[in-house]
Short mmCIF file of C-alpha atoms (C1' of nucleotides) in Angstrom, two decimals:
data_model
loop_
_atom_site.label_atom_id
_atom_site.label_comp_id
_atom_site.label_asym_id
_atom_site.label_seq_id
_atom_site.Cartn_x
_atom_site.Cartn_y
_atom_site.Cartn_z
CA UNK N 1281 -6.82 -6.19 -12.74
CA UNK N 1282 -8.51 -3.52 -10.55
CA UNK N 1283 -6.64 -5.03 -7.77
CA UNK N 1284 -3.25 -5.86 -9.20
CA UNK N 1285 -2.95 -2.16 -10.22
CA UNK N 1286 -4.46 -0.33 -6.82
CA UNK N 1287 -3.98 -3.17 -4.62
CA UNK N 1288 -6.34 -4.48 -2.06
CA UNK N 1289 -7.26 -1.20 0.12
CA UNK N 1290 -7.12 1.05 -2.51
CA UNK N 1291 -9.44 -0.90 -4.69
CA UNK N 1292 -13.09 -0.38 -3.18
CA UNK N 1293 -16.24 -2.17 -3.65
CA UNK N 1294 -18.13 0.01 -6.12
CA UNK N 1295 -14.48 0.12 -8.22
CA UNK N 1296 -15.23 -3.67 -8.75
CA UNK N 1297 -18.51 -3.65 -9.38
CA UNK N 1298 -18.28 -0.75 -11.81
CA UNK N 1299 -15.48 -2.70 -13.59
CA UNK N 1300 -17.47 -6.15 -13.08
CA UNK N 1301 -20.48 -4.65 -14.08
CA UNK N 1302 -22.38 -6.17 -11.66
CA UNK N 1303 -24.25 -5.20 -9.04
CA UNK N 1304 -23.37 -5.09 -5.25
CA UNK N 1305 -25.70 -7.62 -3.75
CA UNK N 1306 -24.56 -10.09 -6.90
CA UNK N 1307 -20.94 -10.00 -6.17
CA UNK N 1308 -21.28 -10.47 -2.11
CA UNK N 1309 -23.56 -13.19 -3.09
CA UNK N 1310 -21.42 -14.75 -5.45
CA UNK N 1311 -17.69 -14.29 -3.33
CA UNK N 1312 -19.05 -13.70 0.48
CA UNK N 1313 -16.78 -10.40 1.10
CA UNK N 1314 -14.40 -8.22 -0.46
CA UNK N 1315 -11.69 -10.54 1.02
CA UNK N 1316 -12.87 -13.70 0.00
CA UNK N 1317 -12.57 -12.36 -3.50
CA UNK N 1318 -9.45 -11.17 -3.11
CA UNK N 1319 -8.21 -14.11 -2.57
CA UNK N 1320 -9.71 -15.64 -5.44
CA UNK N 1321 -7.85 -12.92 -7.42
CA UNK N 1322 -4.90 -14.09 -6.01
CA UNK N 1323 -5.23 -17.60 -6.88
CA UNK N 1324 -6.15 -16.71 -10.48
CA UNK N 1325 -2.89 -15.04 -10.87
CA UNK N 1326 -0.67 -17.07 -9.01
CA UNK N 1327 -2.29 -19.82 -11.90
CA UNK N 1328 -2.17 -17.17 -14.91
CA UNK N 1329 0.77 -14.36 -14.57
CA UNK N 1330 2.63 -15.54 -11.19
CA UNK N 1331 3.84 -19.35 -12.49
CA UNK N 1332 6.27 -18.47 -14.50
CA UNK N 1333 8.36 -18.83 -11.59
CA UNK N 1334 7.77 -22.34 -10.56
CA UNK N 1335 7.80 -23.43 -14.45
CA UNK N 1336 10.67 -22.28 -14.95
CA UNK N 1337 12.90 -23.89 -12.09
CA UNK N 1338 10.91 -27.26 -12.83
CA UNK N 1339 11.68 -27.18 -16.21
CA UNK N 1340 15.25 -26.14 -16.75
CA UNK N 1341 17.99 -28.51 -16.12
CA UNK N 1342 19.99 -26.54 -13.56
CA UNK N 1343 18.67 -24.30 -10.89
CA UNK N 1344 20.74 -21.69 -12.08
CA UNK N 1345 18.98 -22.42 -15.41
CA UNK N 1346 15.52 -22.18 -13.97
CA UNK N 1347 16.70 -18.81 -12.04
CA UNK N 1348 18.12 -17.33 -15.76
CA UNK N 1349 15.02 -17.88 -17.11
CA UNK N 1350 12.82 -16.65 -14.18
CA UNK N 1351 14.98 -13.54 -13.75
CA UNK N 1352 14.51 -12.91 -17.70
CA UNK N 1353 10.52 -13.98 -17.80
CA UNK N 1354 10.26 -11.65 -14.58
CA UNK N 1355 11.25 -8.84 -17.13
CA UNK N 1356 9.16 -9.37 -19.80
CA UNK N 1357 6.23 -10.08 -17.71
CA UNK N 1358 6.33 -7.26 -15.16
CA UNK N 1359 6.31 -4.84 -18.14
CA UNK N 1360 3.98 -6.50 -20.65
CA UNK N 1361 1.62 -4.38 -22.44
CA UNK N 1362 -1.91 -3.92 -21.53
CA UNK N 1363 -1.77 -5.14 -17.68
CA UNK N 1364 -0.64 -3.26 -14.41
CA UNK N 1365 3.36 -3.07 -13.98
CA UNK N 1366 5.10 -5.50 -11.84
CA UNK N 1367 3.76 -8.59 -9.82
CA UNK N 1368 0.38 -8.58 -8.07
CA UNK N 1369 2.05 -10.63 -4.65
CA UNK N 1370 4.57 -8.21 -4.09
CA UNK N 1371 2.45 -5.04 -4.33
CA UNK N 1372 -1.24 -5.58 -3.50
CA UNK N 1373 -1.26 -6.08 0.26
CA UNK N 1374 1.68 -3.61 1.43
CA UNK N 1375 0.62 -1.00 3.28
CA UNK N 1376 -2.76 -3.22 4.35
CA UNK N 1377 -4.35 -2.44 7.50
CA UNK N 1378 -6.47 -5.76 7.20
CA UNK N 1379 -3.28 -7.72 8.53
CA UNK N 1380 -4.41 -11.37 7.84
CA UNK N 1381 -4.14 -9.83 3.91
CA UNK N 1382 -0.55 -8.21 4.31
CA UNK N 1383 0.32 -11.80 5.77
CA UNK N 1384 -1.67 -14.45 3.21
CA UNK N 1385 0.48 -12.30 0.14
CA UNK N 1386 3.69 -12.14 2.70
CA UNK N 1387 3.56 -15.82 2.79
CA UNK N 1388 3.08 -16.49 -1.39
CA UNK N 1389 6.47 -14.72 -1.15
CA UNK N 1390 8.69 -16.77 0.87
CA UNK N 1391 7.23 -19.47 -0.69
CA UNK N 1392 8.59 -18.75 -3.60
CA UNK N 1393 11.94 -18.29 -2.11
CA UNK N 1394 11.64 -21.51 -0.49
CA UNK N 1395 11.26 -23.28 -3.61
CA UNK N 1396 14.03 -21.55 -4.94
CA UNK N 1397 15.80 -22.52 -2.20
CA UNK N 1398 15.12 -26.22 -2.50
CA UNK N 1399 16.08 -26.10 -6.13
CA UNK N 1400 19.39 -24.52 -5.42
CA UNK N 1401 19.87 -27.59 -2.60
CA UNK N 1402 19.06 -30.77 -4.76
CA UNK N 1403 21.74 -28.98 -7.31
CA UNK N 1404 24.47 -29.06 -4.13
CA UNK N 1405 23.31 -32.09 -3.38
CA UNK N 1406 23.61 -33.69 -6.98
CA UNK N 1407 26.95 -31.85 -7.50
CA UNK N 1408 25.83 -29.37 -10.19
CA UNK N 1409 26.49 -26.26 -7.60
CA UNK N 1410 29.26 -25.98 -5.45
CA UNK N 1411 29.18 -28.15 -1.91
CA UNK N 1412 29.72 -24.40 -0.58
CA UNK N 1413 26.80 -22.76 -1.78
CA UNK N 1414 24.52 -20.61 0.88
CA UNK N 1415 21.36 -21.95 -0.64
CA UNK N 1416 19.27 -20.00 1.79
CA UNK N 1417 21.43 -16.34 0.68
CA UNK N 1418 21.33 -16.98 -3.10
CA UNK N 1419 17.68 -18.34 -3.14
CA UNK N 1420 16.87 -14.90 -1.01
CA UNK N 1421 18.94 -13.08 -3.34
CA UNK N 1422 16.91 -14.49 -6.59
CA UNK N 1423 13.84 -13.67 -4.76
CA UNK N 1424 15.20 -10.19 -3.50
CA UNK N 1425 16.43 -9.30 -7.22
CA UNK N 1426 12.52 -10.32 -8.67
CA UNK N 1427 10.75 -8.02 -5.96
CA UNK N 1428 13.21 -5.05 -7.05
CA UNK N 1429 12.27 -5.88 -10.72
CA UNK N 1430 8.76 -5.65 -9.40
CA UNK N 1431 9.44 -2.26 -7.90
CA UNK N 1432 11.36 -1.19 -10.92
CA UNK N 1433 8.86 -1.97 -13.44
CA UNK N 1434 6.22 -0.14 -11.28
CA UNK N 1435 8.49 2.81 -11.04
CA UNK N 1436 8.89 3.26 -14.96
CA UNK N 1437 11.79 0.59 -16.21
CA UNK N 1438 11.24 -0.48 -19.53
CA UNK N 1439 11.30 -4.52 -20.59
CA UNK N 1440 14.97 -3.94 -21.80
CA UNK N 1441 16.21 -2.28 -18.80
CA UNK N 1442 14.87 -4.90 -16.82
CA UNK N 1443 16.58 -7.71 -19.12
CA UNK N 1444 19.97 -5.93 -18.48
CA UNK N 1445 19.42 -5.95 -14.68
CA UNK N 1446 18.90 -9.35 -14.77
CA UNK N 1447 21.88 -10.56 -16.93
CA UNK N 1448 23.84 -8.78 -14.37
CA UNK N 1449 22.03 -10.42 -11.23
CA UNK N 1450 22.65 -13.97 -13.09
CA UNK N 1451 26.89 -13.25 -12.65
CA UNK N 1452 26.53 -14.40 -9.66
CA UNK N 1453 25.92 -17.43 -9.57
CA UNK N 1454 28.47 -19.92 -9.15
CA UNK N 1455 29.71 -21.32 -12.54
CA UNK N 1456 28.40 -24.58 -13.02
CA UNK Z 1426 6.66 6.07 12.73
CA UNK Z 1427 3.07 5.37 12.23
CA UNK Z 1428 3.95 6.20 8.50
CA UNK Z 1429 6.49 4.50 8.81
CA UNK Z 1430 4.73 1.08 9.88
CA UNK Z 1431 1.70 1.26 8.41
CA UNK Z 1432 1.84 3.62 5.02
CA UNK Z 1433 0.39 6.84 3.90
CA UNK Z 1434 -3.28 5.82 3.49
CA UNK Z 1435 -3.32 3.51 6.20
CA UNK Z 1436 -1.86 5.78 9.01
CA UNK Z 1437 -5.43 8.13 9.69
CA UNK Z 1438 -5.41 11.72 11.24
CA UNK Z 1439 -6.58 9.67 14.46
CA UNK Z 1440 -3.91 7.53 14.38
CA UNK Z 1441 -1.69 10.35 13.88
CA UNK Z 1442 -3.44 12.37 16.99
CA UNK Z 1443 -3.17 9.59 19.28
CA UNK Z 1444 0.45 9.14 18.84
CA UNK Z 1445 1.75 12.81 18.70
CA UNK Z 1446 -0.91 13.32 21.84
CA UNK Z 1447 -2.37 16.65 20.33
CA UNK Z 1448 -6.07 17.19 18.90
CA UNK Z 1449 -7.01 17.75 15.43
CA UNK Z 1450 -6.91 21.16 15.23
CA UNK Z 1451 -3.53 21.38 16.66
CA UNK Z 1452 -2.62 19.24 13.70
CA UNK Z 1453 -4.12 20.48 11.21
CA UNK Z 1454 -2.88 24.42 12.35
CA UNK Z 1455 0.53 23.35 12.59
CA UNK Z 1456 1.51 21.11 9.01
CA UNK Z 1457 -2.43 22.44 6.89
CA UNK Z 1458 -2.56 19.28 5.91
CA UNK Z 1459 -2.20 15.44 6.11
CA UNK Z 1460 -0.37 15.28 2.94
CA UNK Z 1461 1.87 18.12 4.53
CA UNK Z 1462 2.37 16.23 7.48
CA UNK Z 1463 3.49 13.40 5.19
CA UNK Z 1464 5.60 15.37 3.24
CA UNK Z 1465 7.63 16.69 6.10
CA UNK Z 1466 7.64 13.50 7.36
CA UNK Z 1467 9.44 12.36 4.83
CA UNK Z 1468 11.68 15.20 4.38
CA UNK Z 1469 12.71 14.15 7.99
CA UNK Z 1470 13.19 10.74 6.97
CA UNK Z 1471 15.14 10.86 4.21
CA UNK Z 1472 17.70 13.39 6.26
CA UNK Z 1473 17.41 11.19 9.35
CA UNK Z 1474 17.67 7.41 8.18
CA UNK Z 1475 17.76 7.77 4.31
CA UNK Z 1476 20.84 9.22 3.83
CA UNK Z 1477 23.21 6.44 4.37
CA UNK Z 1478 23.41 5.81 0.60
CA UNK Z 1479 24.37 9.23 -0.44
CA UNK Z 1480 26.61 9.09 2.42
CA UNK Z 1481 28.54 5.74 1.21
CA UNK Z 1482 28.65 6.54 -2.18
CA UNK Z 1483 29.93 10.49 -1.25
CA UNK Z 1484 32.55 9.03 1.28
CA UNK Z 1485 34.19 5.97 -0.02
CA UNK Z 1486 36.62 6.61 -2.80
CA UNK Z 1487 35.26 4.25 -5.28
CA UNK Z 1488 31.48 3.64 -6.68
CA UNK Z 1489 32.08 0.21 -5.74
CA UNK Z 1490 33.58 0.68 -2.07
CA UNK Z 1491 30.35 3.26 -2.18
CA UNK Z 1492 28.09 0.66 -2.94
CA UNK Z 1493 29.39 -2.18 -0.95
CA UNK Z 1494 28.86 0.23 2.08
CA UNK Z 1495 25.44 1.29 0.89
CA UNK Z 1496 24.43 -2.31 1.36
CA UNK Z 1497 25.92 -3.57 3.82
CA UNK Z 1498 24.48 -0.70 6.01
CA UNK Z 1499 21.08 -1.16 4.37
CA UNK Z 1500 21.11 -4.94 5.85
CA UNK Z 1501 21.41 -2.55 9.42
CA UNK Z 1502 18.99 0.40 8.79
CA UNK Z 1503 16.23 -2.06 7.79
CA UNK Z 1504 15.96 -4.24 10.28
CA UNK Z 1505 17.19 -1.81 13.39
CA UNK Z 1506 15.58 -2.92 16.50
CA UNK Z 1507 12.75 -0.56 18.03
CA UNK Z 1508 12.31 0.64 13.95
CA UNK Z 1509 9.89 -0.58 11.42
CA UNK Z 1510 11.54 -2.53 9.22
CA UNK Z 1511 12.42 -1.69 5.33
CA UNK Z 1512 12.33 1.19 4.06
CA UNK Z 1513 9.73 4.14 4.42
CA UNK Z 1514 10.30 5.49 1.03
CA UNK Z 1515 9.92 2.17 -1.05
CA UNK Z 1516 6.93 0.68 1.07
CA UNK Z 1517 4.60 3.80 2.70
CA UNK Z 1518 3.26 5.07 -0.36
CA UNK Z 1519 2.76 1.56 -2.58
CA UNK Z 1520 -1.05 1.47 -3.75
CA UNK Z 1521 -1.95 5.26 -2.59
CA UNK Z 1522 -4.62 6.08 -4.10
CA UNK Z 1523 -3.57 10.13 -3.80
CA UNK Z 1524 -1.29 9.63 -7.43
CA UNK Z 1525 0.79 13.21 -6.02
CA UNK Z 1526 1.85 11.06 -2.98
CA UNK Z 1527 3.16 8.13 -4.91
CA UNK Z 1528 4.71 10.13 -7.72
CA UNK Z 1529 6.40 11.92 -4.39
CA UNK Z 1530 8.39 8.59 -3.34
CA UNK Z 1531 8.71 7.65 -7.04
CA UNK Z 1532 10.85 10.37 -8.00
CA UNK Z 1533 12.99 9.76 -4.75
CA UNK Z 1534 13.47 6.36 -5.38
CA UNK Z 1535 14.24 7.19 -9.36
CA UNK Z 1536 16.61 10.08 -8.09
CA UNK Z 1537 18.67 7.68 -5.48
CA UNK Z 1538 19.38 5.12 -8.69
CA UNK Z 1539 19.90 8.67 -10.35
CA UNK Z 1540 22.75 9.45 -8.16
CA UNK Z 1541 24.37 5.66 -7.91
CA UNK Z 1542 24.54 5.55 -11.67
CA UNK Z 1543 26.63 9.39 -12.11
CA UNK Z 1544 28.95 7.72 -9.49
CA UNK Z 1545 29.79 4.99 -11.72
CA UNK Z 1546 30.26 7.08 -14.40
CA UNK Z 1547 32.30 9.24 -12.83
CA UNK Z 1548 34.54 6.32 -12.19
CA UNK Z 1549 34.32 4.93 -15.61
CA UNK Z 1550 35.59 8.64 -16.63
CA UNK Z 1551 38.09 8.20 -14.12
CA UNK Z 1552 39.47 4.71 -15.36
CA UNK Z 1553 38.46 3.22 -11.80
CA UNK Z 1554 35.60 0.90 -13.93
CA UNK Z 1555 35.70 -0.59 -16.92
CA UNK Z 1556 34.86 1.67 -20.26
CA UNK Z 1557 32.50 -1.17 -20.92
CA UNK Z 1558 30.89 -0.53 -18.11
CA UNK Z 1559 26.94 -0.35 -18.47
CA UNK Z 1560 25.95 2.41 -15.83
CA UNK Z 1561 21.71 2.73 -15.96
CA UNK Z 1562 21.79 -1.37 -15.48
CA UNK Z 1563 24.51 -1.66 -12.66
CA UNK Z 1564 22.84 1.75 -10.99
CA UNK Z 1565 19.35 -0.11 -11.65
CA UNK Z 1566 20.76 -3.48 -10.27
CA UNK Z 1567 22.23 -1.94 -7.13
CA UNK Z 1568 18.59 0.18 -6.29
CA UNK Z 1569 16.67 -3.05 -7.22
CA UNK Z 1570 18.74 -4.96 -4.90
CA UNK Z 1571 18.19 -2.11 -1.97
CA UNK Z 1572 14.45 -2.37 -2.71
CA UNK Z 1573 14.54 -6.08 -2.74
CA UNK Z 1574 16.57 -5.94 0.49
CA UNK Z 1575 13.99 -3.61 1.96
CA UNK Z 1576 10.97 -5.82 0.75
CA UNK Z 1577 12.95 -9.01 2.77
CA UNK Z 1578 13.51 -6.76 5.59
CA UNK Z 1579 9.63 -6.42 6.07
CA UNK Z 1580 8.99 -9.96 5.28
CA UNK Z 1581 11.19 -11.12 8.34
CA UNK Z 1582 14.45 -11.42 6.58
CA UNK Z 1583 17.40 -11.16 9.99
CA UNK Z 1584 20.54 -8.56 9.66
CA UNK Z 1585 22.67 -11.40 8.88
CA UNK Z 1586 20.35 -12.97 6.11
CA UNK Z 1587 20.17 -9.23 4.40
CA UNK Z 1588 24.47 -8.90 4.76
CA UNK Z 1589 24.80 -12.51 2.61
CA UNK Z 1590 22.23 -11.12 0.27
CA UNK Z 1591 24.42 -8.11 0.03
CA UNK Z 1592 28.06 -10.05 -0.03
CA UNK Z 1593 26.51 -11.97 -2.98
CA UNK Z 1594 25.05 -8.83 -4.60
CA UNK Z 1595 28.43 -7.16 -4.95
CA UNK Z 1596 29.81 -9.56 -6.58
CA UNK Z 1597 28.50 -8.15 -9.79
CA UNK Z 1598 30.83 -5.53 -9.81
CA UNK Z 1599 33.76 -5.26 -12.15
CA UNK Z 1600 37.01 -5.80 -10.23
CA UNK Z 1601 38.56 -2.55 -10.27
"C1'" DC S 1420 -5.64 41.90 38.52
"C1'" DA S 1421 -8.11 42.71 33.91
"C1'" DC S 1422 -7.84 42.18 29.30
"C1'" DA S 1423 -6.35 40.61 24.45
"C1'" DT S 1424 -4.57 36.87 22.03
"C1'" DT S 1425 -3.34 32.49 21.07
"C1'" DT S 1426 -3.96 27.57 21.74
"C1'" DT S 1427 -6.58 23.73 22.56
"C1'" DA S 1428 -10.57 20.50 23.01
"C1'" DT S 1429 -15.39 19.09 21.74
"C1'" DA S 1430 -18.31 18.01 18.56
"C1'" DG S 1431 -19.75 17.48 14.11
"C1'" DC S 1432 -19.43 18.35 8.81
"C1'" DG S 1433 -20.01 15.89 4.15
"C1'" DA S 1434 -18.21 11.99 1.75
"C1'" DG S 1435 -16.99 7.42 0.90
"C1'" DC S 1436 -16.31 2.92 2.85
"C1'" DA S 1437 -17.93 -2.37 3.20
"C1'" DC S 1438 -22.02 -4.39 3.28
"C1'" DT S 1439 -27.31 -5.63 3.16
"C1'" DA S 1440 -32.59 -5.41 3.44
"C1'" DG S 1441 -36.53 -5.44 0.60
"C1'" DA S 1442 -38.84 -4.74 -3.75
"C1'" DG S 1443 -39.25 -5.77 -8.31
"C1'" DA S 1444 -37.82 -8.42 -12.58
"C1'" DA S 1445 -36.61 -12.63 -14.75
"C1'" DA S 1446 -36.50 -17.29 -15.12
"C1'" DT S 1447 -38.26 -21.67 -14.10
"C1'" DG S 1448 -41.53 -25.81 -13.52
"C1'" DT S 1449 -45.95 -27.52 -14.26
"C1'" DA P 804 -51.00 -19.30 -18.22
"C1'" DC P 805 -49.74 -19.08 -13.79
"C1'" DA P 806 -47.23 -19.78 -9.32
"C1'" DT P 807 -42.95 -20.10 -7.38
"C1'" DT P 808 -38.36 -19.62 -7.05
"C1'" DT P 809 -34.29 -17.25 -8.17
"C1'" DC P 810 -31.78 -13.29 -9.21
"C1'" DT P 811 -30.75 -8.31 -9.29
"C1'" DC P 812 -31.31 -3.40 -8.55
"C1'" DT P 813 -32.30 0.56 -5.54
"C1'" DA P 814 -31.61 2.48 -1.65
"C1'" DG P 815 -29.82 2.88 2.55
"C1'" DT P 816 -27.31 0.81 7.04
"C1'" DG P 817 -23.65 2.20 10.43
"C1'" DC P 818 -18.96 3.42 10.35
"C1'" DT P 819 -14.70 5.88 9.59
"C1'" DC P 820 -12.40 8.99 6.78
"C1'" DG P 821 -10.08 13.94 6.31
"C1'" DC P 822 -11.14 18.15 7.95
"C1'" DT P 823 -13.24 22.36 10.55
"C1'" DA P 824 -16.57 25.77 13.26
"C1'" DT P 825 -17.13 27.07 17.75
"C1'" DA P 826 -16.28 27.72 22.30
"C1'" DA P 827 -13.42 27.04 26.46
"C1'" DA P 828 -8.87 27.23 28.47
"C1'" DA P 829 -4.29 28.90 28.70
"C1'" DT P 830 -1.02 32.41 27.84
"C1'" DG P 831 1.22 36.88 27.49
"C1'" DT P 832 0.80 42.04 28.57
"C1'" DG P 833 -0.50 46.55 30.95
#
DNA sequence: CACATTTTATAGCGAGCACTAGAGAAATGT
DNA sequence: ACATTTCTCTAGTGCTCGCTATAAAATGTG
């Protein structure tokens, strides 16, 4: 939490203690070093807030399906109640002068659009999309339009805001 | 450029030294502060490589044309050669743990979506778009997509990649 | 050239950082 | 009940941060 709302630099050691309530020597002892946890962090909420993602474009029937429903998850979950504003992978590690941190989150990312991308192919492939489709552009543009609802929900955009950008984002997609 | 590249809290008064080759002192007479020095930094910015949108969307004769040239030269600014990538006033103050310095970029962010959406309502008052024409979610969609395209742009995303992420973004707009 | 003024460089201020050594408390096994 | 092992808390390590007092150098002026 401490992280996903400061992000990694900004968050120091006695801020996670203090909100741990543990003591120092208990939390190196238990995690090895501030990164080390971080990462753990990350893991816990690429399992617990970040999945949604993945679910979705396994689940629906389309990929333009499992992108809708992404694109309007992303909105509800990047403004729900009673947790930091937007997504932990996009924000935590910019700005990071430990670079191996900037990177580990900077990869998360294009993984993501890499599975969108793959989605979007085995549709091409199985004739749902278009044989014409840019699978690498529209999988970048999904995964452009989910960091800007990121941004947007840290900058003040309400759920409903954020539904309405992505209703419009999902017009482009080629008619099935 | 250090700001630039690296963000507000990660850029130190050393840093800073180094790369302008003056001491401290010199520094600190000459802006009072490093918040100062960030401040006019960005002032410089915005009038120096920020300006392109307000450009487009004064220039072009339609909120569309405006946008379409907004970001198509975004896919240019933010990944120039000999440049940091992405964009200064989305990325440098993310997870600053000096609140005034991220409210700063905040409100310019907030006041750039601002100005995109009285465009398009100008043209809706004009007839040029469609009375049904939502305004705060296109202007939202259109600054989401710049930040998006400015996240990419730091996560490797090429010129070309950023110009078919912006092709496919316009295609959200009403046909005149 | 001598002097007054500004500019610069050195060196160091207190504070907070990530991290840890060593003492004491708690828990455990017998 | 006691010894031993495990944990945990206090206190402090060296380091870098933003920032500045002081003193030397450079500059302009008669």
């Amino acid at each position: 939490m401490a992280f996903w709302e400061h992000g990694y630099e900004a968050t120091s050691v006695s801020d996670l203690t203090r909100v741990m309530d543990i003591g120092a020597p208990s939390l190196y002892a238990a995690f090895g070093d501030k990164r080390s946890l971080f990462e753990e962090v990350v893991q816990e909420y690429g399992a617990r807030y970040g999945s949604f993602g993945a679910r979705a474009l396994a689940e629906e029937p389309t990929a333009r399906a499992g992108a809708a429903r992404m694109l309007r998850e992303a909105a509800a979950e990047y403004t729900a109640p009673g947790r930091p504003h937007g997504c932990l992978v996009v924000h935590a590690a910019a700005n990071c002068s430990t670079p191996e941190v900037e990177e580990s989150l900077r990869r998360r990312r294009n993984a993501n659009i890499a599975e969108i991308k793959s989605r979007i192919e085995a549709d091409v492939a199985a004739g749902v999309l278009p044989p014409d489709t840019d699978a690498t552009a529209l999988a970048r543009h999904t995964g452009a339009m989910i960091q800007g609802m990121s941004q947007q929900a840290r900058d003040g955009a309400s759920r409903a805001e954020l539904e309405a950008l992505a209703e419009i984002a999902l017009a482009v997609w080629p008619r099935a």
